[in-house]
Amino acid sequence: MTAEAPPPPGPWRQAMRGLARNRASMAALAVLVLITLSCVLAPLYARDIARTDPFTSNVAGSIMLDGHEVDIMQPNDNPLHLGLSPIGPTGHAAYLLGADSQGRDVAARMLYGGRNSLLISSCAAVLCLILAAAAGIAAGFFGGLVDAVLSRLMDIMWAVPVYLFAISLSIVTVSQGLKLGPFVVEADSLLIPIVIIALVYVPYAARPIRGRVLALRQAEFVTAARCLGVPRWRIVLFDILPNVTTTLVVLGPLLMALSLLAESALSFLSIGVQAPAASWGTIIQDGEGLIYTRPMVAIAPGLAIVLVVLALNILGDGLRDALDVRDAARRSS
Amino acid sequence: MVQKRFFAMGCVLAALCAASGSPSFAQAELTTAPTPRPAPISSDSHKGGTLRLAAQNSGGTLDPQVSYISLIKQLETPVYDGLLAFPKFAGSAAQPVIANLAEVVPQPEDGGRTYRFTLRPNLHFSNGQVVRVEDVAASFRRLFKVGSPTAGPYYSHIVGADACLHDPARCTLAGGIETDPTTRTITFHLTQPDAEFLDRLAWFHAAILPASTPPHDTGNTAPPGTGPYRVTRYDPATGMVLERNPYFREWAHDAQPAGYVDSIQVTFGLDPEGEVTAIENGQYDWMYEDVPLDRLGEVGSRYAGQVQIYTLLLYYYAALNVRMPPFNSLKARQALSYAINRHAMVIYHGGAAVATPLCQLLPQGAPGYEPSCAYTKGASPAHPLPQWQAPDLEEARKLVRESGTAGQKVTIIAPLEGRYAAMAMELRSTLASLGYDTSVRSMTQTVQFPYVQNSDNHVQIALTGWNADYPSASTFLQTLFTCASFRPHSDNSPNMSAFCNPDIDALMNKASAAALTSPAESRQRWAEVDRALMAQAPAVPLVQIKRVSLLSKRTRNAIVTLNDEILLSQLQVR
């Protein structure tokens, strides 16, 4: 008697194993987890380590460094006594990366800003995928008038440059907030950038999904289901949706990266996250006026954005490789 | 500050504005005592050459009776003249007006209702035409025809002005201005005494133009003027060129001195950072914009000899709406005045060399200014100190408790641009520390300024600034805090605090009337008005600023005056 061979792993498990073997993707994932964890722990850092309130102006304040009281805004050394510069990176827990033009701890604001940037970009990506899946599946599966209307709508949205579109929506909403019947969204709510960013990227995700659904609609198992009289909603839910999930998963990190860039751009233009809240975009804006004297204020959030976007792209590539059956077959051969 | 200066109602929105002066290449402080000095004619005067200026944007129309942009005023100061002028010799104190196209400054007649001028002979416009008394009368009619922004506020006391304001196209100023070509006399008749009428005749909009100048905004074409330069090219997208007026002969050095350079070239489009670098590299001679904050240290250490620092009649303040909670409570208003950290406000503008904490509604340099700070540690409205010391949070919190307003929602409406954002955050932090639920709503400056004036928008607290067109107490106090200057439902209501106190209005009227007979008494009364207003705290004055201007290494002879800032015609290049 021979032992029965274990069943072959499912496609998802195979994909995860493939991903785990991809060192670059694993490194990217580690970077993302590390940054996310750091940002989640921002209140702890501000309260217990830096001992600072990163949302309150503190230009007239001072800190103790090596037993000496040091002004946060330091006079420039010139005969005319012109200008003051915020304290630079201290190498201490307090003001590790220095202060911004309002005397606030840049490191603490970086972590708080990261929370908002990551939250907005991830929520926008998820919302965008949900909307894009609904639009793409409806257009691809039902075809005809539904497809025509949805596709033209996507074309119109696609025709408008994404940042111009986002800026237009943001300017309208950031001044007045959003009032949808009984629902009121305050102008400084994070929901506003989330919804705007999700909306502007819907066409970018809906198109590939629609293409995939068009192919699936002709697939034998769908034809068979139709012949058997399976209701259309069941076909969509149990035959189409599972087969576009891989596309959605691959698009996820890429959309999150795009959303992060869009959020940073909007916040940099003062039409995203509203002060005194922070995001990496607002911190870059704060640093713009200090670029000659305290470049770290702009460089640090810039580096964080680059790092996260790079990691998300590498992870997205890894996911695509892991979930692409043909690619896997090529690799195994 | 990106765009600068000149905006509404005879005064200026803070970041759209600036003014004023100090001797060349030296830091100046305002003094209250006027110390007229003749313009320095240095032995090494150097005529000729081209002065190269840089500005971020053009200033729009060149029409001197329409433009309310400081860049245009500064560039066209050596192009146009009025009957009177603010003196063009170095000095940081307010100076009385002097005769320019007129032979002398007249004494008021008929109890201040009549002013009689004699036009100087042999004056020519830059097109060669002789200046006649009819040109003077036509210029004042044109002020109304073109809808000059100061036609109503500054010249409505001229007889016939009401009809002109009502129907500008048919403006005649009948009975308001009489001319006699044989004696070159121009006589102004006013409906009522106006203590500042002479100042207003020296104001930029009262430029004398040829009677043939079209009665509409001339846009990109500069009408002929009488000054030492004329505009020969203007493209709002790229730049502007001024060249010598061949018909100019100096008639009064202090009023309109002859220029040194042969031409002035202005290039538009560089941002302030780029302008600083270009001047450091010797590619330009002067930049219109202030030196950006992050370049102050570098400029102060490496180019100190090329820096001009001069005080402006410009301050920033928070207007508190006295008709809306929580600032309908005097104690809440006083609490904020006590709590605000003016030292922080000074830091936001570049430190003590560039800004001064301000505790009162008359800035340094304005007639009637007497140092007084009612809201600082150790002071009170009854016992003010001469200057601000430190915030008094304890007193502020006590007043908030007594007012019963703690916990109320407060929204600060602030301009989006530059230093305003930092000041708004400081205000927010202060209000939060007093127990208010505070938020900041930012909007672009051009939107914010009319928005906060309109009572329909129910603004609780507005962050803004104010600059005088000319040194005058009324420009600050009457314009900003009288019952008449509060116009409900209007975007043009400079009394942003909606403050109205008939007793203080009466005090202001007395101070204004006294100026005709006794300037010293008038100044004293304005100081009383200032203190009376501060006791009511309809606004929180924050900081008065100085301008930091950078010149190239080859530029000499920077003459700075309170009204005209750096006199471009007096700059020399080598």
XYZ file of C-alpha atoms in Angstrom, chain B residues 301-498:
198
model
C 25.923 87.354 5.844
C 27.327 87.467 2.313
C 25.632 90.496 0.803
C 25.010 92.726 3.816
C 26.352 95.767 1.978
C 23.767 95.346 -0.743
C 20.763 95.115 1.553
C 18.206 97.816 2.267
C 15.921 97.397 5.264
C 13.137 99.895 5.764
C 9.986 100.102 7.803
C 6.643 100.052 6.068
C 3.365 101.532 7.177
C 2.087 97.994 6.991
C 0.883 95.725 9.727
C -0.837 92.412 10.119
C -3.752 91.961 12.448
C -6.607 89.660 13.324
C -9.997 91.322 12.877
C -12.468 90.045 15.477
C -16.120 90.185 14.514
C -17.690 92.017 17.445
C -21.175 90.966 16.336
C -20.620 87.214 16.422
C -19.830 84.812 19.258
C -17.409 84.420 20.873
C -15.951 87.833 20.031
C -19.128 89.724 20.714
C -17.808 89.433 24.254
C -15.280 92.142 25.128
C -13.599 89.758 27.557
C -13.110 87.141 24.851
C -11.535 89.745 22.583
C -9.269 90.994 25.349
C -8.348 87.421 26.233
C -7.029 86.773 22.742
C -5.147 90.079 22.805
C -3.438 89.038 26.027
C -2.719 85.499 24.876
C -1.235 86.059 21.464
C 2.505 85.557 21.296
C 3.720 88.487 19.247
C 7.290 87.295 19.571
C 6.279 84.242 17.549
C 4.702 86.524 14.951
C 7.981 88.403 14.669
C 9.826 85.123 14.157
C 7.475 84.181 11.319
C 8.557 87.324 9.493
C 12.275 86.782 9.906
C 13.083 88.061 13.377
C 13.524 91.357 15.145
C 15.533 92.917 12.332
C 12.600 92.558 9.995
C 9.516 92.862 12.172
C 8.306 94.500 15.366
C 5.582 93.294 17.731
C 2.599 95.585 17.409
C 0.152 96.223 20.217
C -1.876 99.074 18.817
C -3.862 99.990 15.763
C -1.663 102.897 14.701
C 1.690 101.655 13.433
C 5.038 103.276 14.040
C 5.486 106.183 11.662
C 1.832 107.091 11.409
C 0.894 110.536 12.741
C -0.417 110.134 16.285
C 1.572 107.013 17.050
C 2.458 106.883 20.751
C 3.937 103.587 21.947
C 1.388 101.823 24.091
C 0.643 98.194 24.848
C -2.468 97.418 26.841
C -2.346 93.666 26.377
C 0.921 92.239 27.591
C 2.162 90.715 30.812
C 1.858 93.296 33.553
C -0.334 95.735 31.615
C -3.997 96.512 31.197
C -6.030 98.956 29.094
C -5.993 101.329 32.079
C -2.251 100.892 32.653
C -0.557 100.163 29.354
C 3.172 99.566 28.998
C 5.206 101.253 26.306
C 5.913 97.983 24.541
C 4.913 94.352 24.376
C 6.686 92.074 26.868
C 5.186 88.598 26.779
C 1.821 86.882 26.462
C -0.276 86.748 29.618
C -2.007 83.385 29.348
C -3.146 83.400 32.947
C -5.073 86.642 32.527
C -6.357 85.470 29.166
C -7.752 82.218 30.547
C -9.368 84.091 33.415
C -11.093 86.420 30.953
C -12.273 83.487 28.844
C -13.744 81.850 31.939
C -15.521 85.075 32.868
C -16.840 85.493 29.341
C -18.355 82.011 29.393
C -17.241 81.433 25.826
C -14.812 78.542 26.370
C -15.462 75.553 24.148
C -17.113 77.552 21.389
C -16.201 76.874 17.785
C -13.981 79.463 16.136
C -12.963 79.447 12.489
C -10.047 81.583 11.387
C -10.271 82.747 7.783
C -6.763 83.300 6.497
C -5.034 83.769 3.177
C -3.345 80.677 1.881
C -0.140 82.389 0.961
C 3.233 82.397 2.681
C 3.528 83.825 6.135
C -0.229 84.108 6.593
C -0.457 80.328 6.862
C 2.104 80.273 9.666
C 0.416 83.158 11.479
C -2.956 81.428 11.160
C -1.537 78.276 12.730
C -0.127 80.334 15.590
C -3.511 81.972 16.124
C -5.146 78.571 16.042
C -2.743 77.223 18.655
C -3.389 80.260 20.863
C -7.164 79.981 20.620
C -6.977 76.255 21.284
C -4.897 76.927 24.378
C -7.671 79.249 25.575
C -10.188 76.439 25.239
C -11.808 77.232 21.903
C -12.544 74.564 19.314
C -10.539 76.203 16.559
C -10.045 75.514 12.887
C -8.412 77.414 10.056
C -9.984 77.942 6.678
C -7.528 79.098 4.068
C -8.267 80.642 0.717
C -6.250 82.536 -1.824
C -5.615 86.107 -0.856
C -7.563 87.661 -3.684
C -10.614 85.673 -2.605
C -10.088 85.992 1.128
C -9.861 89.777 1.252
C -13.349 90.530 -0.101
C -14.754 87.418 1.580
C -13.838 88.520 5.092
C -15.286 91.969 4.465
C -18.744 90.678 3.634
C -20.932 90.292 6.727
C -23.007 87.647 4.914
C -20.079 85.256 5.304
C -20.293 85.439 9.121
C -16.543 85.464 9.577
C -15.590 85.254 13.252
C -11.929 86.078 12.930
C -10.016 87.160 9.852
C -6.283 87.340 9.452
C -5.343 90.243 7.249
C -3.103 93.254 6.858
C -3.353 96.928 6.089
C -1.022 99.435 4.537
C -1.416 103.168 4.128
C -1.239 104.832 0.744
C 0.226 107.787 2.603
C 1.074 108.424 6.273
C -2.181 109.192 7.986
C -3.893 108.059 11.161
C -7.312 108.142 9.582
C -6.242 105.683 6.888
C -5.894 103.120 9.635
C -8.413 104.099 12.272
C -11.253 105.721 10.355
C -11.083 103.370 7.431
C -11.004 100.257 9.552
C -13.115 101.017 12.615
C -15.824 103.637 12.041
C -19.530 102.928 11.860
C -19.588 104.318 8.310
C -16.876 101.970 7.108
C -18.958 98.944 8.079
C -21.179 98.211 5.094
C -23.329 95.126 5.690
C -23.616 92.601 2.833
C -20.797 94.259 0.880
C -17.441 92.880 -0.263
C -16.108 96.389 0.152
C -16.469 96.868 3.881
C -12.987 97.468 5.291
C -14.353 97.497 8.844
C -13.953 93.740 9.059
C -14.635 93.752 12.787
C -18.100 95.250 12.160
